[in-house]
Each structure stands twice: as C-alpha cells, then as structure tokens.
Amino acid sequence: MTTTAIAADGPWYKALSRSQWNALIASNLGWLFDGFETYALILTAGVALRQLLAPAQYPQIPSYIGFVIAITLLGWGIGGLLGGILADYIGRKRTMVIAIIAYSIATGASAFSFDWISFVALRFTVGVAIGSEWATGSSMLAELWPDRARGKGAGIMQCGLGLGFFLASFTWLFLSQAGPDAWRYMYALGVLPALLTLWIRRAIPESKIWEATNQKRRAAIEQKRSGAALGEGAEKLTRFTLFDLFTDATLRKRTIVVFLMSLTTTVGFWGISTWVPPFIGSLAVKEGFNAAQWASYAGMAYTVGSVLGYLSMGFLMDAFGRKVVTITFMVIALLMTPVLFFVTTDLKLLLLLATVNAFFSNGQYTWMPVWLPELYPTRMRATALAFAFNAPRFIAFLGPLLAGTMITEFGGFGRAAMVLASIYVVGIIATLFLPETKGNPLPA
C-alpha cells in the first residue's frame, strides 16, 4: 500500500495496514537497539577505561571518554553514508538486515577489549555498523506510511532511541553492581538484536516506491550502455546518488541547510547531553551518594524526557508544521542549557530539569525522519537522509573531544556546555531557509 492509497477520513491509526505497522515496529526496534548500544557506551565508558588504563592516567579519563565517543561518532558517520547509498541501490529491507547483524557482532566483540586501544578500535567498528540503520529505517517508513500521519510514525520510530537509552540505564542500574567486568556484560547483551532480522525478513515488505524507482534506474542504465539518448529524468537515475545530491542547484542548497541543522542537533546531543549523567553523578559524590547509581537515575530521567520529546515533536509537526516546531525546540534547548548546569545543585531538581532539557534537546531529533524524506526524490532519498544525518558527525565528533578537554581545563561541566550550546543559533537560522512540507506527498 502506498501513501496515496490511505483514506483521508477517520482516525489515522485505523487506516494503516499490517505491513505498515510492521515497518514501524521494525524501524523502532532497530533504533531501540542502536539506542541501547549507544547509551551503554555513555554509561560504561568511564568504568571500562578505569580498567583498561593505567592508574597514572585516571585524571585524564574525561578526555579519554571524549575520544572514545568521538571515534564512535566518526565510525557512525562513515557507516551511515555507506548504508544510505546501499539502501538506494540494493533496497531498504536488505540493508536494514545487514546493518543489524553487523552491529550485533561488533558490539559483542567490544566485550573482549583488552586495552584502551582495542576498545577504541572496536567502538569505531560498532559506529560504522550502527550508522547504517537509521536512514534505511526512516526511508522505508516514510515510503510506506500515509502523508497525513508521516510525522506521527516518524515520532514513534524515533522513540526507539530513547527507549534504548532507558533500557540501557535500567540494565546498568543492576549490572553496575556486578564487579569490574560489569561493562563487558553490557556489551555482551548487544548480540541479541541479530535475532530481530529473522522476523524482519519474513514480516516486512520491500518499499514499492523504491522497487519502482529501482526498475527505472536499471532500465535507464541499460539504455545508456546501449548508446541511446536519455531524457533528463532518466539521466538523473544513472548518476551515482551521492554525486547527484550536489549536481542539482536546488537540492545542493537544501543539503547545505539540512547539514547545518543536523550539525546543530548532533553537537547539542553529543557535546552536551551525553555529559549530563556524569555531571549529576559528580554532584552526587559531593553529597556522599553513589556516582554510578545517580548517573543511572540521570540517564533514565533524561531518557524519559527524550522519548516524550521524540513522540511529541512528530505529532506537533503534523499539527502545526515542520518549520515552526523545529525552531521552537531549538530555541528552548538553547535556553535550557544554562538552567540545567547553573541554576541548582539539588539532585532531585536536577533530575526534573534534565527531563525537560532532554525533551527539547534530544526530542528535536525527530525533525530529521519527518522532514528529510519530504525534501528528496526516491532515487536518492536514503543517500540524502544518510548524508544529512551522518555527515555532520565528521565535525560533531570534535564536540565530545572539545567537551572532555574543556571539562578538564575548566574544572567543571557548565562552562563547556555553554560554549557548545552556541551551535543552536546556527540551527535556528538555517531552519528558516527550508520549505514547509506538512501534508505534502513524497517527491517522486
């Protein structure tokens, strides 16, 4: 069923077919396992490095954590670009299966790290594998779901990341008590998502929109090989998708804008949000409480806010439009940063502030699976989504590096967070240059 075949009357959820719901479930679960693995790193990196580094290096652990996260982001960017291109050429479903199997194996292997260098190398491999999944799932969901409910579906899908964060925080709350090798057990659990691929292969259809475009691409390529003249539309189908993204002036301008917006959201998360659990944990130590326990509490509070933000933004974008909702989330995320880091040291109040902050800073990720598919044609949709989502990581990976260094130099989290929060100004301005696409059908 295509998006145009959905009835416009009645509740949006009653018009969906089983295959459309299955596509949502698969995309959500794939993103959930990505979220679990990603937040497992955030929660356990300090513990792992304390075991893998020499005692003389302990004072520099924040810098090492920043380096590990940065390398993971770098791998994520590379893998994401590769995955998006694959999804445009071999299909959404097949690429999703490959991505899930790859990061399951790589995550399990991380449990066997024997020094910090092997840990970093394996984290890079995990990043490459994880990066492939998001653009594939987002493209498939957008192509299967109806125009009037695309924001809702994308918001629900994006919740998978937050649910994965919450599951990781909840799991770590108990596993952290299992001794010095507890972090290894967290990564060993990462092999389980591979089982999901057995269901995906049976229950999820390939995107009909992609299949139709792929047939046209093959026909155009055969015509070109035979020496036949091609029309403009057929000629575009023969171009390599990543190059095609920058040959059209309109798409090139659009890609630059979404790159800046994605950079804003990505730096906001990896450069600021990932430090909230250790920030609250460090304050808990001063009050005589267990740092790991309060870091887990902070992670769960932050995740609750993230999930509510992901879901709410999708519904809000369907109701009020893509542009105004995205700008609102970025503005409030900017304003909430000093509130979180400077207003209070009361631990319970900080958990509440972390929840509100996460609603806007992490919740804003939903603009990507909602808005991006509506900006690019099918022939390059996954490549475009992959570029917009992952290319900023080639710059954003410096955020954790800078944050870790600034935390060490400044002697605290707050000043580092405020410096990096200035990126939201860039995103707010960039958003003004995108067209409003609420309710529009996907470009052919």
PDB file of N, CA and C in Angstrom, residues 370-405:
ATOM      1  N   VAL A 370      11.048  13.036   9.985  1.00  0.00           N
ATOM      2  CA  VAL A 370       9.795  13.624   9.496  1.00  0.00           C
ATOM      3  C   VAL A 370      10.031  14.466   8.249  1.00  0.00           C
ATOM      4  N   TRP A 371      10.957  15.396   8.318  1.00  0.00           N
ATOM      5  CA  TRP A 371      11.118  16.434   7.294  1.00  0.00           C
ATOM      6  C   TRP A 371      12.005  15.985   6.129  1.00  0.00           C
ATOM      7  N   LEU A 372      13.097  15.297   6.423  1.00  0.00           N
ATOM      8  CA  LEU A 372      14.069  14.974   5.382  1.00  0.00           C
ATOM      9  C   LEU A 372      13.501  14.138   4.235  1.00  0.00           C
ATOM     10  N   PRO A 373      12.698  13.073   4.496  1.00  0.00           N
ATOM     11  CA  PRO A 373      12.176  12.302   3.369  1.00  0.00           C
ATOM     12  C   PRO A 373      11.306  13.128   2.422  1.00  0.00           C
ATOM     13  N   GLU A 374      10.737  14.224   2.917  1.00  0.00           N
ATOM     14  CA  GLU A 374       9.859  15.068   2.111  1.00  0.00           C
ATOM     15  C   GLU A 374      10.628  16.077   1.265  1.00  0.00           C
ATOM     16  N   LEU A 375      11.950  16.079   1.387  1.00  0.00           N
ATOM     17  CA  LEU A 375      12.773  17.057   0.690  1.00  0.00           C
ATOM     18  C   LEU A 375      13.536  16.473  -0.495  1.00  0.00           C
ATOM     19  N   TYR A 376      13.558  15.125  -0.625  1.00  0.00           N
ATOM     20  CA  TYR A 376      14.397  14.489  -1.637  1.00  0.00           C
ATOM     21  C   TYR A 376      13.623  13.421  -2.412  1.00  0.00           C
ATOM     22  N   PRO A 377      13.928  13.256  -3.719  1.00  0.00           N
ATOM     23  CA  PRO A 377      13.259  12.240  -4.529  1.00  0.00           C
ATOM     24  C   PRO A 377      13.690  10.828  -4.155  1.00  0.00           C
ATOM     25  N   THR A 378      12.886   9.845  -4.554  1.00  0.00           N
ATOM     26  CA  THR A 378      13.106   8.449  -4.162  1.00  0.00           C
ATOM     27  C   THR A 378      14.459   7.920  -4.606  1.00  0.00           C
ATOM     28  N   ARG A 379      14.936   8.331  -5.784  1.00  0.00           N
ATOM     29  CA  ARG A 379      16.163   7.768  -6.328  1.00  0.00           C
ATOM     30  C   ARG A 379      17.366   7.993  -5.403  1.00  0.00           C
ATOM     31  N   MET A 380      17.300   9.025  -4.565  1.00  0.00           N
ATOM     32  CA  MET A 380      18.431   9.352  -3.705  1.00  0.00           C
ATOM     33  C   MET A 380      18.007   9.554  -2.255  1.00  0.00           C
ATOM     34  N   ARG A 381      16.786   9.163  -1.912  1.00  0.00           N
ATOM     35  CA  ARG A 381      16.245   9.503  -0.592  1.00  0.00           C
ATOM     36  C   ARG A 381      17.111   8.970   0.553  1.00  0.00           C
ATOM     37  N   ALA A 382      17.446   7.686   0.514  1.00  0.00           N
ATOM     38  CA  ALA A 382      18.237   7.111   1.611  1.00  0.00           C
ATOM     39  C   ALA A 382      19.629   7.716   1.664  1.00  0.00           C
ATOM     40  N   THR A 383      20.226   7.959   0.488  1.00  0.00           N
ATOM     41  CA  THR A 383      21.543   8.601   0.454  1.00  0.00           C
ATOM     42  C   THR A 383      21.474   9.996   1.066  1.00  0.00           C
ATOM     43  N   ALA A 384      20.441  10.761   0.700  1.00  0.00           N
ATOM     44  CA  ALA A 384      20.291  12.115   1.230  1.00  0.00           C
ATOM     45  C   ALA A 384      20.079  12.095   2.739  1.00  0.00           C
ATOM     46  N   LEU A 385      19.212  11.199   3.214  1.00  0.00           N
ATOM     47  CA  LEU A 385      18.983  11.085   4.659  1.00  0.00           C
ATOM     48  C   LEU A 385      20.256  10.679   5.377  1.00  0.00           C
ATOM     49  N   ALA A 386      20.984   9.733   4.790  1.00  0.00           N
ATOM     50  CA  ALA A 386      22.224   9.277   5.405  1.00  0.00           C
ATOM     51  C   ALA A 386      23.252  10.405   5.477  1.00  0.00           C
ATOM     52  N   PHE A 387      23.341  11.194   4.391  1.00  0.00           N
ATOM     53  CA  PHE A 387      24.288  12.305   4.396  1.00  0.00           C
ATOM     54  C   PHE A 387      23.897  13.339   5.439  1.00  0.00           C
ATOM     55  N   ALA A 388      22.620  13.719   5.447  1.00  0.00           N
ATOM     56  CA  ALA A 388      22.165  14.752   6.387  1.00  0.00           C
ATOM     57  C   ALA A 388      22.327  14.303   7.831  1.00  0.00           C
ATOM     58  N   PHE A 389      22.063  13.043   8.096  1.00  0.00           N
ATOM     59  CA  PHE A 389      22.115  12.531   9.462  1.00  0.00           C
ATOM     60  C   PHE A 389      23.537  12.229   9.919  1.00  0.00           C
ATOM     61  N   ASN A 390      24.383  11.767   8.995  1.00  0.00           N
ATOM     62  CA  ASN A 390      25.692  11.255   9.394  1.00  0.00           C
ATOM     63  C   ASN A 390      26.870  12.157   9.053  1.00  0.00           C
ATOM     64  N   ALA A 391      26.795  12.908   7.942  1.00  0.00           N
ATOM     65  CA  ALA A 391      27.934  13.753   7.581  1.00  0.00           C
ATOM     66  C   ALA A 391      28.311  14.747   8.680  1.00  0.00           C
ATOM     67  N   PRO A 392      27.332  15.341   9.406  1.00  0.00           N
ATOM     68  CA  PRO A 392      27.721  16.249  10.492  1.00  0.00           C
ATOM     69  C   PRO A 392      28.583  15.602  11.560  1.00  0.00           C
ATOM     70  N   ARG A 393      28.552  14.281  11.634  1.00  0.00           N
ATOM     71  CA  ARG A 393      29.370  13.603  12.637  1.00  0.00           C
ATOM     72  C   ARG A 393      30.867  13.731  12.357  1.00  0.00           C
ATOM     73  N   PHE A 394      31.217  14.022  11.103  1.00  0.00           N
ATOM     74  CA  PHE A 394      32.623  14.235  10.787  1.00  0.00           C
ATOM     75  C   PHE A 394      33.137  15.530  11.413  1.00  0.00           C
ATOM     76  N   ILE A 395      32.213  16.418  11.763  1.00  0.00           N
ATOM     77  CA  ILE A 395      32.563  17.620  12.518  1.00  0.00           C
ATOM     78  C   ILE A 395      32.137  17.465  13.971  1.00  0.00           C
ATOM     79  N   ALA A 396      30.931  16.916  14.188  1.00  0.00           N
ATOM     80  CA  ALA A 396      30.381  16.809  15.538  1.00  0.00           C
ATOM     81  C   ALA A 396      31.204  15.900  16.433  1.00  0.00           C
ATOM     82  N   PHE A 397      31.989  14.987  15.843  1.00  0.00           N
ATOM     83  CA  PHE A 397      32.802  14.115  16.687  1.00  0.00           C
ATOM     84  C   PHE A 397      33.838  14.911  17.478  1.00  0.00           C
ATOM     85  N   LEU A 398      34.107  16.145  17.018  1.00  0.00           N
ATOM     86  CA  LEU A 398      35.007  17.009  17.771  1.00  0.00           C
ATOM     87  C   LEU A 398      34.352  17.539  19.048  1.00  0.00           C
ATOM     88  N   GLY A 399      32.987  17.531  19.086  1.00  0.00           N
ATOM     89  CA  GLY A 399      32.276  18.029  20.265  1.00  0.00           C
ATOM     90  C   GLY A 399      32.664  17.317  21.541  1.00  0.00           C
ATOM     91  N   PRO A 400      32.567  15.964  21.577  1.00  0.00           N
ATOM     92  CA  PRO A 400      32.997  15.257  22.778  1.00  0.00           C
ATOM     93  C   PRO A 400      34.473  15.468  23.098  1.00  0.00           C
ATOM     94  N   LEU A 401      35.299  15.549  22.040  1.00  0.00           N
ATOM     95  CA  LEU A 401      36.718  15.804  22.286  1.00  0.00           C
ATOM     96  C   LEU A 401      36.913  17.160  22.966  1.00  0.00           C
ATOM     97  N   LEU A 402      36.266  18.195  22.413  1.00  0.00           N
ATOM     98  CA  LEU A 402      36.382  19.531  22.997  1.00  0.00           C
ATOM     99  C   LEU A 402      35.775  19.579  24.386  1.00  0.00           C
ATOM    100  N   ALA A 403      34.607  18.922  24.532  1.00  0.00           N
ATOM    101  CA  ALA A 403      33.941  18.943  25.834  1.00  0.00           C
ATOM    102  C   ALA A 403      34.804  18.271  26.891  1.00  0.00           C
ATOM    103  N   GLY A 404      35.354  17.100  26.546  1.00  0.00           N
ATOM    104  CA  GLY A 404      36.200  16.406  27.515  1.00  0.00           C
ATOM    105  C   GLY A 404      37.401  17.240  27.916  1.00  0.00           C
ATOM    106  N   THR A 405      38.024  17.892  26.927  1.00  0.00           N
ATOM    107  CA  THR A 405      39.184  18.745  27.217  1.00  0.00           C
ATOM    108  C   THR A 405      38.780  19.966  28.033  1.00  0.00           C
TER     109      THR A 405
END
